[in-house]
Amino acid sequence: MNFIDLRSDTFTLPTDEMRQAMAAAEVGDDVYGEDPSINQLQERAAELMGKEAALFMASGTMSNLVAVLTHCQRGDEILMGDQGHMFWNESGGASALAGVQVRLVSNDEQGRLDPEEVRKSIRPRGNIHFPPTSLVCLENTHNRCSGGVQTPEDTKKVCDVAHAAGVKVHLDGARIFNAAVALEVPAKALTQDVDDVSFCLSKALSCPVGSLLCGSQEFIDQARRWRKMVGGGMRQAGVLAAAGLVALDTMIDRLADDHANARRLAQGLANIPGLRLDPEKMQTNIVIFEVDPAVTSGPDFIKALLQAGVKVTYPGLQQIRMVTHRHVTSQDVEEALARVARVARELRGARGRG
Ligand SMILES: *Cc1c(COP(=O)(O)O)cnc(C)c1O
């Protein structure tokens, strides 16, 4: 069976050019700051994000955790969206390891936060009963909100509210380049108002490993110690940075193809009876839809899709997620749609007889 793998853009494999760059990479001990390839990647990342400095990390989860450790004290409160990756998918690291209390504010369908709700959720200073609010966490694109995009204006509104109260803003920009390509703006237009931003090399940019945390020089100097503490001080990591440099040169513009494929996928899915989604809401490379419970349960639909050769994930009970990426062609999208339509038809038929 030739599977069409729509589980995640993390399944993208390094290109030949990346592997050659990795083999040829100049390296040194990065814990001593002496890996030339890492230093070059960090400079490049800082420049792209419009920040003073950057730090290479093992993963997006590590970048987000180190950002919280650097900005916050134990016993602080941090605000994040109720659909946030940092809340759902990072093993509770902010609470368990940084010792902060997480307070949720609502994400809208696109993953945005309401600046007014953020303003009301920031604790007044100087009351010893209250945990001090020290950080607001944003996410762009928004994973659980169908890859939703936040504009520079959306981001600025929340940053203005936070900064007026002396609260920092961290942006989880694991897929920041997807947002930049969708909006046709440079990535730094999306990061100019936040205090720091993390982004992933290992998602749609096709690198095997890596994420970068970017911010002021002072922030990055402090983050370096926290990274060491959580075991992220790597030695000849330049072999990984070499792939990252190729990714930043060759993998960003092509994200538009993934977005076009996701749009086509969403339009096709919307025409299949028993599936519910609004294709207009799918802005980047993530498509999330609901299966009508009258047709079947989410887990049973996924099993049937797997048997038909389509791999997907499920973010919620009746929800299915499909992600387009470099290894999914437009023909794959048509074939996936044909297979999904067949599965849905068979399940509807079985339900009709039963
Ligand atoms: C994937 C992802 C992360 C975490 O990245 P890992 O490298 O898998 O640890 C963080 N935030 C968002 C929005 C993500 O999609």
mmCIF file of N, CA, C and O and ligand atoms in Angstrom, residues 10 58-62 64 85-86 90 139 141 143 172 174-175 200 202-203 210-211, ligand 1:
data_model
loop_
_atom_site.group_PDB
_atom_site.id
_atom_site.type_symbol
_atom_site.label_atom_id
_atom_site.label_comp_id
_atom_site.label_asym_id
_atom_site.label_seq_id
_atom_site.Cartn_x
_atom_site.Cartn_y
_atom_site.Cartn_z
ATOM 1 N N THR A 10 6.237 17.381 10.377
ATOM 2 C CA THR A 10 7.477 16.912 11.024
ATOM 3 C C THR A 10 8.035 15.672 10.334
ATOM 4 O O THR A 10 9.159 15.276 10.607
ATOM 5 N N ALA A 58 17.318 22.089 20.872
ATOM 6 C CA ALA A 58 17.053 20.738 20.378
ATOM 7 C C ALA A 58 15.650 20.609 19.793
ATOM 8 O O ALA A 58 15.424 19.799 18.883
ATOM 9 N N SER A 59 14.709 21.378 20.309
ATOM 10 C CA SER A 59 13.321 21.244 19.852
ATOM 11 C C SER A 59 12.530 22.508 20.163
ATOM 12 O O SER A 59 12.977 23.347 20.969
ATOM 13 N N GLY A 60 11.354 22.597 19.577
ATOM 14 C CA GLY A 60 10.462 23.713 19.875
ATOM 15 C C GLY A 60 10.020 23.686 21.331
ATOM 16 O O GLY A 60 9.887 24.732 21.976
ATOM 17 N N THR A 61 9.791 22.490 21.851
ATOM 18 C CA THR A 61 9.396 22.353 23.250
ATOM 19 C C THR A 61 10.477 22.915 24.167
ATOM 20 O O THR A 61 10.183 23.621 25.140
ATOM 21 N N MET A 62 11.731 22.623 23.842
ATOM 22 C CA MET A 62 12.830 23.159 24.657
ATOM 23 C C MET A 62 12.904 24.682 24.549
ATOM 24 O O MET A 62 13.104 25.383 25.554
ATOM 25 N N ASN A 64 10.428 26.775 23.994
ATOM 26 C CA ASN A 64 9.327 27.366 24.759
ATOM 27 C C ASN A 64 9.587 27.270 26.263
ATOM 28 O O ASN A 64 9.347 28.227 27.006
ATOM 29 N N HIS A 85 -0.413 25.160 22.033
ATOM 30 C CA HIS A 85 0.487 24.001 22.026
ATOM 31 C C HIS A 85 1.213 23.881 23.354
ATOM 32 O O HIS A 85 1.393 22.785 23.883
ATOM 33 N N MET A 86 1.608 25.015 23.934
ATOM 34 C CA MET A 86 2.345 24.978 25.207
ATOM 35 C C MET A 86 1.467 24.406 26.316
ATOM 36 O O MET A 86 1.973 23.843 27.286
ATOM 37 N N GLU A 90 3.042 20.020 25.526
ATOM 38 C CA GLU A 90 4.444 20.116 25.957
ATOM 39 C C GLU A 90 4.638 19.499 27.338
ATOM 40 O O GLU A 90 5.476 19.941 28.129
ATOM 41 N N GLU A 139 0.830 32.214 19.807
ATOM 42 C CA GLU A 139 1.208 31.123 18.881
ATOM 43 C C GLU A 139 0.813 31.510 17.452
ATOM 44 O O GLU A 139 -0.338 31.862 17.209
ATOM 45 N N THR A 141 1.885 30.216 13.257
ATOM 46 C CA THR A 141 0.490 29.902 13.072
ATOM 47 C C THR A 141 -0.015 29.073 14.255
ATOM 48 O O THR A 141 0.793 28.545 15.014
ATOM 49 N N ASN A 143 -1.498 25.907 15.803
ATOM 50 C CA ASN A 143 -1.603 24.481 15.481
ATOM 51 C C ASN A 143 -3.032 23.941 15.637
ATOM 52 O O ASN A 143 -3.625 23.434 14.684
ATOM 53 N N ASP A 172 5.283 31.619 20.386
ATOM 54 C CA ASP A 172 5.599 30.284 19.890
ATOM 55 C C ASP A 172 5.361 30.323 18.385
ATOM 56 O O ASP A 172 4.233 30.186 17.918
ATOM 57 N N ALA A 174 6.531 28.247 16.045
ATOM 58 C CA ALA A 174 7.013 26.985 15.445
ATOM 59 C C ALA A 174 6.845 27.028 13.920
ATOM 60 O O ALA A 174 7.724 26.600 13.179
ATOM 61 N N ARG A 175 5.694 27.572 13.470
ATOM 62 C CA ARG A 175 5.431 27.683 12.021
ATOM 63 C C ARG A 175 5.307 29.149 11.605
ATOM 64 O O ARG A 175 4.447 29.504 10.788
ATOM 65 N N CYS A 200 10.642 26.621 14.566
ATOM 66 C CA CYS A 200 11.151 25.261 14.336
ATOM 67 C C CYS A 200 11.770 25.116 12.949
ATOM 68 O O CYS A 200 11.217 25.609 11.965
ATOM 69 N N SER A 202 12.426 21.882 12.148
ATOM 70 C CA SER A 202 12.122 20.464 11.915
ATOM 71 C C SER A 202 10.672 20.224 11.507
ATOM 72 O O SER A 202 10.238 19.090 11.426
ATOM 73 N N LYS A 203 9.923 21.294 11.252
ATOM 74 C CA LYS A 203 8.553 21.103 10.769
ATOM 75 C C LYS A 203 8.600 21.160 9.248
ATOM 76 O O LYS A 203 9.335 20.418 8.632
ATOM 77 N N GLY A 210 15.845 20.666 15.279
ATOM 78 C CA GLY A 210 16.258 22.012 15.651
ATOM 79 C C GLY A 210 15.183 23.070 15.705
ATOM 80 O O GLY A 210 14.165 23.010 15.025
ATOM 81 N N SER A 211 15.442 24.032 16.578
ATOM 82 C CA SER A 211 14.563 25.185 16.785
ATOM 83 C C SER A 211 15.467 26.336 17.211
ATOM 84 O O SER A 211 16.575 26.109 17.695
HETATM 85 C C1 LIG B 1 5.606 21.331 16.980
HETATM 86 C C2 LIG B 1 5.278 22.520 17.798
HETATM 87 C C3 LIG B 1 6.037 22.847 18.932
HETATM 88 C C4 LIG B 1 7.093 21.952 19.514
HETATM 89 O O1 LIG B 1 8.108 21.599 18.685
HETATM 90 P P1 LIG B 1 8.924 20.239 18.906
HETATM 91 O O2 LIG B 1 10.128 20.499 18.105
HETATM 92 O O3 LIG B 1 8.046 19.142 18.396
HETATM 93 O O4 LIG B 1 9.224 20.108 20.361
HETATM 94 C C5 LIG B 1 5.710 24.000 19.602
HETATM 95 N N1 LIG B 1 4.698 24.781 19.208
HETATM 96 C C6 LIG B 1 3.944 24.499 18.140
HETATM 97 C C7 LIG B 1 2.856 25.427 17.741
HETATM 98 C C8 LIG B 1 4.196 23.351 17.402
HETATM 99 O O5 LIG B 1 3.427 23.063 16.343
#
